[in-house]
mmCIF file of C-alpha atoms in Angstrom:
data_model
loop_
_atom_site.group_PDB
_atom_site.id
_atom_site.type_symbol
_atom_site.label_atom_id
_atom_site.label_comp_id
_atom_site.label_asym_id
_atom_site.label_seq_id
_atom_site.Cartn_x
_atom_site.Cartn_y
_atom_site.Cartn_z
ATOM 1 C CA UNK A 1 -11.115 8.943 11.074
ATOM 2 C CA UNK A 2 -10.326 6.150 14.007
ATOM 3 C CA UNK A 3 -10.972 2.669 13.366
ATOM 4 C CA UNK A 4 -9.540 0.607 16.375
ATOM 5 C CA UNK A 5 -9.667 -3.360 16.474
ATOM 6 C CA UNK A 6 -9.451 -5.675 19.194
ATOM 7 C CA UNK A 7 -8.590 -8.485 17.280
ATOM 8 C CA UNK A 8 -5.817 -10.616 15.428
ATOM 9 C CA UNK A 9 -3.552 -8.698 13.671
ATOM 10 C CA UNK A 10 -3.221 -11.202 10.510
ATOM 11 C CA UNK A 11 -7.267 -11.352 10.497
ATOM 12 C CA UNK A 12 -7.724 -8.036 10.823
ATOM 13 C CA UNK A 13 -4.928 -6.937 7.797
ATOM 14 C CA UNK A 14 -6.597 -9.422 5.408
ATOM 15 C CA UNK A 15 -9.779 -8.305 6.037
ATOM 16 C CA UNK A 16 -8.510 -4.563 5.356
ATOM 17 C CA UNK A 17 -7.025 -5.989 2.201
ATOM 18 C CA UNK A 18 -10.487 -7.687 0.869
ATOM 19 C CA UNK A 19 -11.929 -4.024 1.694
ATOM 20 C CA UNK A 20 -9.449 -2.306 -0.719
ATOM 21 C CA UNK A 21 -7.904 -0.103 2.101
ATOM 22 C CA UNK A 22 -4.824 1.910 1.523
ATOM 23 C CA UNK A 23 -2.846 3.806 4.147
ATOM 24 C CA UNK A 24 -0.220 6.186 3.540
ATOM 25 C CA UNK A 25 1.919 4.568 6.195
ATOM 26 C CA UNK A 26 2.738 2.009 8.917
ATOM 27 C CA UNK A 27 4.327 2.492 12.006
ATOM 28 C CA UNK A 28 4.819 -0.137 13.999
ATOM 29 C CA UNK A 29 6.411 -1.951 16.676
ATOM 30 C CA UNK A 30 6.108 -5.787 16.654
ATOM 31 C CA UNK A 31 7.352 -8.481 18.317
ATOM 32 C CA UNK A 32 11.379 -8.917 18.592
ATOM 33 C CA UNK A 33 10.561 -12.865 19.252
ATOM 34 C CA UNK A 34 12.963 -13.036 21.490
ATOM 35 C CA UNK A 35 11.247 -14.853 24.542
ATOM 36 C CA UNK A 36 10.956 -11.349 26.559
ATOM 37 C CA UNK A 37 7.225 -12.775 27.569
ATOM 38 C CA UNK A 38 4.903 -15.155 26.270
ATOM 39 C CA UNK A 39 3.475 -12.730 23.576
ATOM 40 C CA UNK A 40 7.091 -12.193 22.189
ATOM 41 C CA UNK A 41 7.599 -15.690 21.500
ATOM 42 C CA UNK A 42 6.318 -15.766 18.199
ATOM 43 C CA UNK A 43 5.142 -13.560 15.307
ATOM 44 C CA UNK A 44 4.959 -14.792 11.789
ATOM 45 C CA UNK A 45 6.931 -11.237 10.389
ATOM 46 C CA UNK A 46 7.066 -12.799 6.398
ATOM 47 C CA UNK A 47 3.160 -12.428 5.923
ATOM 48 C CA UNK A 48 2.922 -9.042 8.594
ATOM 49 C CA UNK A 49 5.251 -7.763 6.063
ATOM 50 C CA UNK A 50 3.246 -9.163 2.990
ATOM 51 C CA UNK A 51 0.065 -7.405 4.073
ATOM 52 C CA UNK A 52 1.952 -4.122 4.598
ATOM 53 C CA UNK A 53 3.285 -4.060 1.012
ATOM 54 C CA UNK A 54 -0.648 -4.842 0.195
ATOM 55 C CA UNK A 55 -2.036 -2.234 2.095
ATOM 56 C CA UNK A 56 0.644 0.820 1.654
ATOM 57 C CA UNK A 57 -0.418 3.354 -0.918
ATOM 58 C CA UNK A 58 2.493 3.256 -3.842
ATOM 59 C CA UNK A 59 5.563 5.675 -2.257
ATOM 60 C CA UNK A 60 4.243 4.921 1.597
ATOM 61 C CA UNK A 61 6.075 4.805 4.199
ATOM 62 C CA UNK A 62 6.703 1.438 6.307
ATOM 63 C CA UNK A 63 8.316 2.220 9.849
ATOM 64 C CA UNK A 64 9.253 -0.785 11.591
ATOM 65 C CA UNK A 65 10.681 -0.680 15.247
ATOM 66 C CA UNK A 66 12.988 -4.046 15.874
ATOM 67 C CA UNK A 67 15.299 -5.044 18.620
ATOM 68 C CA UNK A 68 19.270 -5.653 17.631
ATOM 69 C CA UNK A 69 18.788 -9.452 17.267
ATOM 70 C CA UNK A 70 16.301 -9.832 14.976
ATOM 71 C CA UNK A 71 16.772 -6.732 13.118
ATOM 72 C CA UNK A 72 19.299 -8.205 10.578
ATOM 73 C CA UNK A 73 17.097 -10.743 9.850
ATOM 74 C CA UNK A 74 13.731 -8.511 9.698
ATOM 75 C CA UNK A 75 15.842 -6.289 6.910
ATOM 76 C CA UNK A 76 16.521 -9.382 4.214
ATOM 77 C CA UNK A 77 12.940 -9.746 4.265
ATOM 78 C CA UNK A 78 12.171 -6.123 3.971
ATOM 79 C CA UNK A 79 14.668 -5.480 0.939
ATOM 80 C CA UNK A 80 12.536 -8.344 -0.895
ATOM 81 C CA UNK A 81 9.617 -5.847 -1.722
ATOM 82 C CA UNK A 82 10.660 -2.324 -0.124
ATOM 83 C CA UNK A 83 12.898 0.366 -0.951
ATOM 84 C CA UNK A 84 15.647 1.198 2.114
ATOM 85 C CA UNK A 85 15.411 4.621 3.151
ATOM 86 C CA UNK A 86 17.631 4.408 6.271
ATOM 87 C CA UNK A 87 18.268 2.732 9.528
ATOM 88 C CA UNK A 88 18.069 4.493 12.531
ATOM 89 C CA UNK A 89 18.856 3.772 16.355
ATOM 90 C CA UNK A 90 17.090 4.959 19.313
ATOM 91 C CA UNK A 91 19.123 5.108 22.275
ATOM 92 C CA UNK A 92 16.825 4.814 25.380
ATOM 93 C CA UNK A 93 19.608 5.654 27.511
ATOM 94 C CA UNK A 94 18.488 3.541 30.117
ATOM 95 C CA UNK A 95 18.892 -0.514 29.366
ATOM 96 C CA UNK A 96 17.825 -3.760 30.333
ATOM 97 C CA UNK A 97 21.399 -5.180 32.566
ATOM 98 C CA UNK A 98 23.393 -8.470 31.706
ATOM 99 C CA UNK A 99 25.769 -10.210 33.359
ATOM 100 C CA UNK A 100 27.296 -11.472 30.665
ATOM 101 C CA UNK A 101 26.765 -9.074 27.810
ATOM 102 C CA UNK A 102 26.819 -5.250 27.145
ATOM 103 C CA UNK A 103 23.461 -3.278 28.695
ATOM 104 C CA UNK A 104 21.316 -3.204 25.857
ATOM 105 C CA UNK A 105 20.002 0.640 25.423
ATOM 106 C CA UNK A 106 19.428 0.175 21.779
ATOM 107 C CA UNK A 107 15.741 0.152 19.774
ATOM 108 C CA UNK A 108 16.361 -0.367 15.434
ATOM 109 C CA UNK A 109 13.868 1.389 13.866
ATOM 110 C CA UNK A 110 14.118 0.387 9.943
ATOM 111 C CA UNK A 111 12.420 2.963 7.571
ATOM 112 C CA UNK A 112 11.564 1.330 4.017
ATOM 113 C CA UNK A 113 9.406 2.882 1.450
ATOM 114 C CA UNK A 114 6.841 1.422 -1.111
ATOM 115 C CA UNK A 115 8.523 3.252 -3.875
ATOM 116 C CA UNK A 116 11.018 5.425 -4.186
ATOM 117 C CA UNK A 117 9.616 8.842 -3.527
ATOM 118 C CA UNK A 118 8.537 8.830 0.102
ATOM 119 C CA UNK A 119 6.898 11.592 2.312
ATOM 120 C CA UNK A 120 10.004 13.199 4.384
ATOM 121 C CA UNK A 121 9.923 16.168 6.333
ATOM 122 C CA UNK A 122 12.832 17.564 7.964
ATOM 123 C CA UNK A 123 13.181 18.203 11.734
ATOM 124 C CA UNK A 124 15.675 19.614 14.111
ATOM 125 C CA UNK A 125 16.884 16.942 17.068
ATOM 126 C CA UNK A 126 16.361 18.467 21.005
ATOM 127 C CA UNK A 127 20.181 18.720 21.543
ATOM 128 C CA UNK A 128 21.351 22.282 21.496
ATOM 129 C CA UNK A 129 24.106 23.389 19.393
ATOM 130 C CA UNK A 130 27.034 24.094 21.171
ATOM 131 C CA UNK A 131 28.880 26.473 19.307
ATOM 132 C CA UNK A 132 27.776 29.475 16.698
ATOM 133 C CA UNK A 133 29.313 31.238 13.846
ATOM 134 C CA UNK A 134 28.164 29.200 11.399
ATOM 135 C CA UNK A 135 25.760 26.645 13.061
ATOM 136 C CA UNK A 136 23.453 29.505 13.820
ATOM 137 C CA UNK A 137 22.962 30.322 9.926
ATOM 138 C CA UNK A 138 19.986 28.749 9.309
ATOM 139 C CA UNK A 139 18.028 29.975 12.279
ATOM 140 C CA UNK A 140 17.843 26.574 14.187
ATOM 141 C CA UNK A 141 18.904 26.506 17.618
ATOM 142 C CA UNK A 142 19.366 22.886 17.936
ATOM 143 C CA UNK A 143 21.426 20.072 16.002
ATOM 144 C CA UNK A 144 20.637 18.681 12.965
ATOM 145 C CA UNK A 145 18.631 15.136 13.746
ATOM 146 C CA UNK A 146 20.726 12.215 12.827
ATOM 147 C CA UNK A 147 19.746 8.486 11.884
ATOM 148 C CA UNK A 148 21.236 7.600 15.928
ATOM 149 C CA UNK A 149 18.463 9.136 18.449
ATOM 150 C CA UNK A 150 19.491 9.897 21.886
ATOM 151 C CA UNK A 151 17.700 13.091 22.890
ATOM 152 C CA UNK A 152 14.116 11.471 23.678
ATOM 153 C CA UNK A 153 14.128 9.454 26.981
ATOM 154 C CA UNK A 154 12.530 5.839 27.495
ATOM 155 C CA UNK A 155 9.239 5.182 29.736
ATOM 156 C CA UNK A 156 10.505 4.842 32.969
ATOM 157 C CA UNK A 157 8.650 3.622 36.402
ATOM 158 C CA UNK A 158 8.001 6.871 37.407
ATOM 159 C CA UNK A 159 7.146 8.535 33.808
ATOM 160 C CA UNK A 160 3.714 10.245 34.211
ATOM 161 C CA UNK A 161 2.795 8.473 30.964
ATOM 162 C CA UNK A 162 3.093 5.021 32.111
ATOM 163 C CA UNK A 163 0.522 2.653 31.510
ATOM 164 C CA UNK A 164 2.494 -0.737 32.560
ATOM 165 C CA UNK A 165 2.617 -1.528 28.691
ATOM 166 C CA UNK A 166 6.070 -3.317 28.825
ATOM 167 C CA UNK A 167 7.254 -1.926 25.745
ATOM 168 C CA UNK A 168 5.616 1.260 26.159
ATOM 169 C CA UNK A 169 7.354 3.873 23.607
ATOM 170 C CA UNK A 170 7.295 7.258 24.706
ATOM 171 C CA UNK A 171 4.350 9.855 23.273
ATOM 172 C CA UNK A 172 7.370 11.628 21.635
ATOM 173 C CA UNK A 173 8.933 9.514 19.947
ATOM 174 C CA UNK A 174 6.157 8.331 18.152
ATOM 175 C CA UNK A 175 5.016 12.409 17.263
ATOM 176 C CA UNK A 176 8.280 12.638 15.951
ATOM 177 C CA UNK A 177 7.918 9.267 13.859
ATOM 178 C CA UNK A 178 4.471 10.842 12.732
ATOM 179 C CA UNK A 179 5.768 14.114 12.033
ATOM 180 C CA UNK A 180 8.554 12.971 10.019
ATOM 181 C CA UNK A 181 7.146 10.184 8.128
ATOM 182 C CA UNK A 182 3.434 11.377 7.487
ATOM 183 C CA UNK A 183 1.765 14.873 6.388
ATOM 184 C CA UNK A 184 -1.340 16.056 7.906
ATOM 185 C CA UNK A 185 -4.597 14.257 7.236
ATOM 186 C CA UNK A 186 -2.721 11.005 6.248
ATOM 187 C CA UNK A 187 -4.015 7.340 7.058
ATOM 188 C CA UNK A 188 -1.574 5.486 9.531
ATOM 189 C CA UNK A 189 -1.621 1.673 10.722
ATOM 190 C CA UNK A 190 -0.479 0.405 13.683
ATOM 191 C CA UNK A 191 -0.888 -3.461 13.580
ATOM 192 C CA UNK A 192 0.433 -4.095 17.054
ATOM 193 C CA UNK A 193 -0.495 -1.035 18.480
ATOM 194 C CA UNK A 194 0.138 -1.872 22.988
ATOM 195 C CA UNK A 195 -1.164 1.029 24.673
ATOM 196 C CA UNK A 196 -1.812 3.071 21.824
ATOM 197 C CA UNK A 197 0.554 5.838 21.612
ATOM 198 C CA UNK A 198 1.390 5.836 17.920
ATOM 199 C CA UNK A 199 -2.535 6.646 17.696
ATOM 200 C CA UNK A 200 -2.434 8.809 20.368
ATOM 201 C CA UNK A 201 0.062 10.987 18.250
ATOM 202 C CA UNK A 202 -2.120 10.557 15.509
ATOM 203 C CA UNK A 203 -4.734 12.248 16.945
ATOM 204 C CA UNK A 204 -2.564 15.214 18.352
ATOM 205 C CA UNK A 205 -0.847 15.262 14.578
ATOM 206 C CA UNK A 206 -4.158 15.727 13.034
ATOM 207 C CA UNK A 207 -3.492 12.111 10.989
ATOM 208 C CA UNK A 208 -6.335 9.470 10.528
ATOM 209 C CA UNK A 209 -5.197 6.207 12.610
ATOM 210 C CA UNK A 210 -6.429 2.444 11.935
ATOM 211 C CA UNK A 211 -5.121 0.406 15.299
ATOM 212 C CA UNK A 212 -4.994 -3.317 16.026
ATOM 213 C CA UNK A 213 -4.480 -4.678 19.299
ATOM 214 C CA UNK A 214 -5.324 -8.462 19.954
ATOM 215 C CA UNK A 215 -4.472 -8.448 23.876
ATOM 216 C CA UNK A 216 -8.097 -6.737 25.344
ATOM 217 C CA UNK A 217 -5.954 -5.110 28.616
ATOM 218 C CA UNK A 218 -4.372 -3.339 26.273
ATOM 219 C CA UNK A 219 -6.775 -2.452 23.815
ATOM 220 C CA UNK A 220 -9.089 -0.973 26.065
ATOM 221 C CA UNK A 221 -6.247 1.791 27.694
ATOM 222 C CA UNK A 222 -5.221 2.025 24.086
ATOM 223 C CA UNK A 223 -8.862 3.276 23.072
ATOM 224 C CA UNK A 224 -9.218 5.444 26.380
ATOM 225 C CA UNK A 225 -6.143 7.415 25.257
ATOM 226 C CA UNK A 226 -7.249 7.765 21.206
ATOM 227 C CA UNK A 227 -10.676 8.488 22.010
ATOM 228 C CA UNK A 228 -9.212 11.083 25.248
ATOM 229 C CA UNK A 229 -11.787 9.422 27.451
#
């Protein structure tokens, strides 16, 4: 199952609500509101985050990707109605430069759950261990996967995926978000969904995917991709 929307996010949630929808999780990344373009300027996250704890299935997930300046903030609202499961940075690696500040290469991604028993299943990070003995006991050739995430690299101008999404996240990352957060033949929201690769990795996952996209340049690549026109 795909439903896509090209529509207001807030519209579109209520409207899921009034329907009695459930998903099993949301994985998102919203707005920072930090003035990065005209879009970014303002996003009302209180009631985005009030529709998510209406439409999550009791024990859901809620995946939230936010930027280290709002993030703080972002988590007092979460621990109103969610349960903390853990906080977790992705390092693209490659920043955004500052004159007068450190080179920010850091994405928060804050996982909550509706509940207290949420789906979780274990994966092994791309970094290969460096030593055996031990290590090598449980059959895994590569490190354990920590809460700090520095082994997937950003979209980058000459990425073959690149759509010219400006906050583009790469196609794995968001499998691995799916993977970890979701079992097979679940029902996943994206309420700000870009270019659509959280629902592209839905579809390669085998999950069900309800998107929302309200900018129509965006939308449309996004369906191309879901759809594998």
């Amino acid at each position: 199952m795909i439903k896509l929307y090209n529509d207001d996010c807030f519209t579109v949630m209520k409207q899921l609500k009034e329907e009695g929808i459930k998903v099993d999780a949301i994985i998102c990344d919203p707005p920072y509101v930090i003035n990065y373009a005209d879009w970014d300027k303002e996003f009302n996250m209180p009631l985005a985050i009030e529709l998510c704890y209406d439409l999550l299935k009791d024990d859901g997930n809620l995946i939230l990707f936010q930027g280290w300046s709002n993030v703080a903030k972002t988590k007092e609202l979460l621990d109103e109605k969610f349960t903390i499961q853990n906080w977790i940075v992705w390092d693209r690696i490659k920043g955004r430069g500052a004159k007068k500040n450190f080179v920010s290469t850091r994405e928060d991604i804050l996982w909550y759950c509706k509940g207290n028993n949420p789906t979780y299943n274990k994966i092994y990070s791309n970094i290969p261990k460096k030593t055996g003995g031990m290590g090598k006991k449980n059959g895994q050739e590569c490190r354990a996967l920590t809460n700090v995430w520095y082994d997937i690299s950003p979209i980058v101008p000459w990425s073959p995926e690149r759509n010219g999404h400006p906050t583009q996240k790469p196609l794995q990352l968001m499998e691995r978000c799916v993977t970890i957060w979701t079992n097979e033949g679940d029902t996943i929201l994206d309420f700000t969904m870009g270019s659509g690769t959280t629902g592209e990795a839905c579809v390669n996952l085998g999950r069900k995917f309800i998107g929302i996209e309200q900018e129509k340049q965006w939308f449309d690549i996004a369906e191309k991709r879901i759809n594998k026109q």
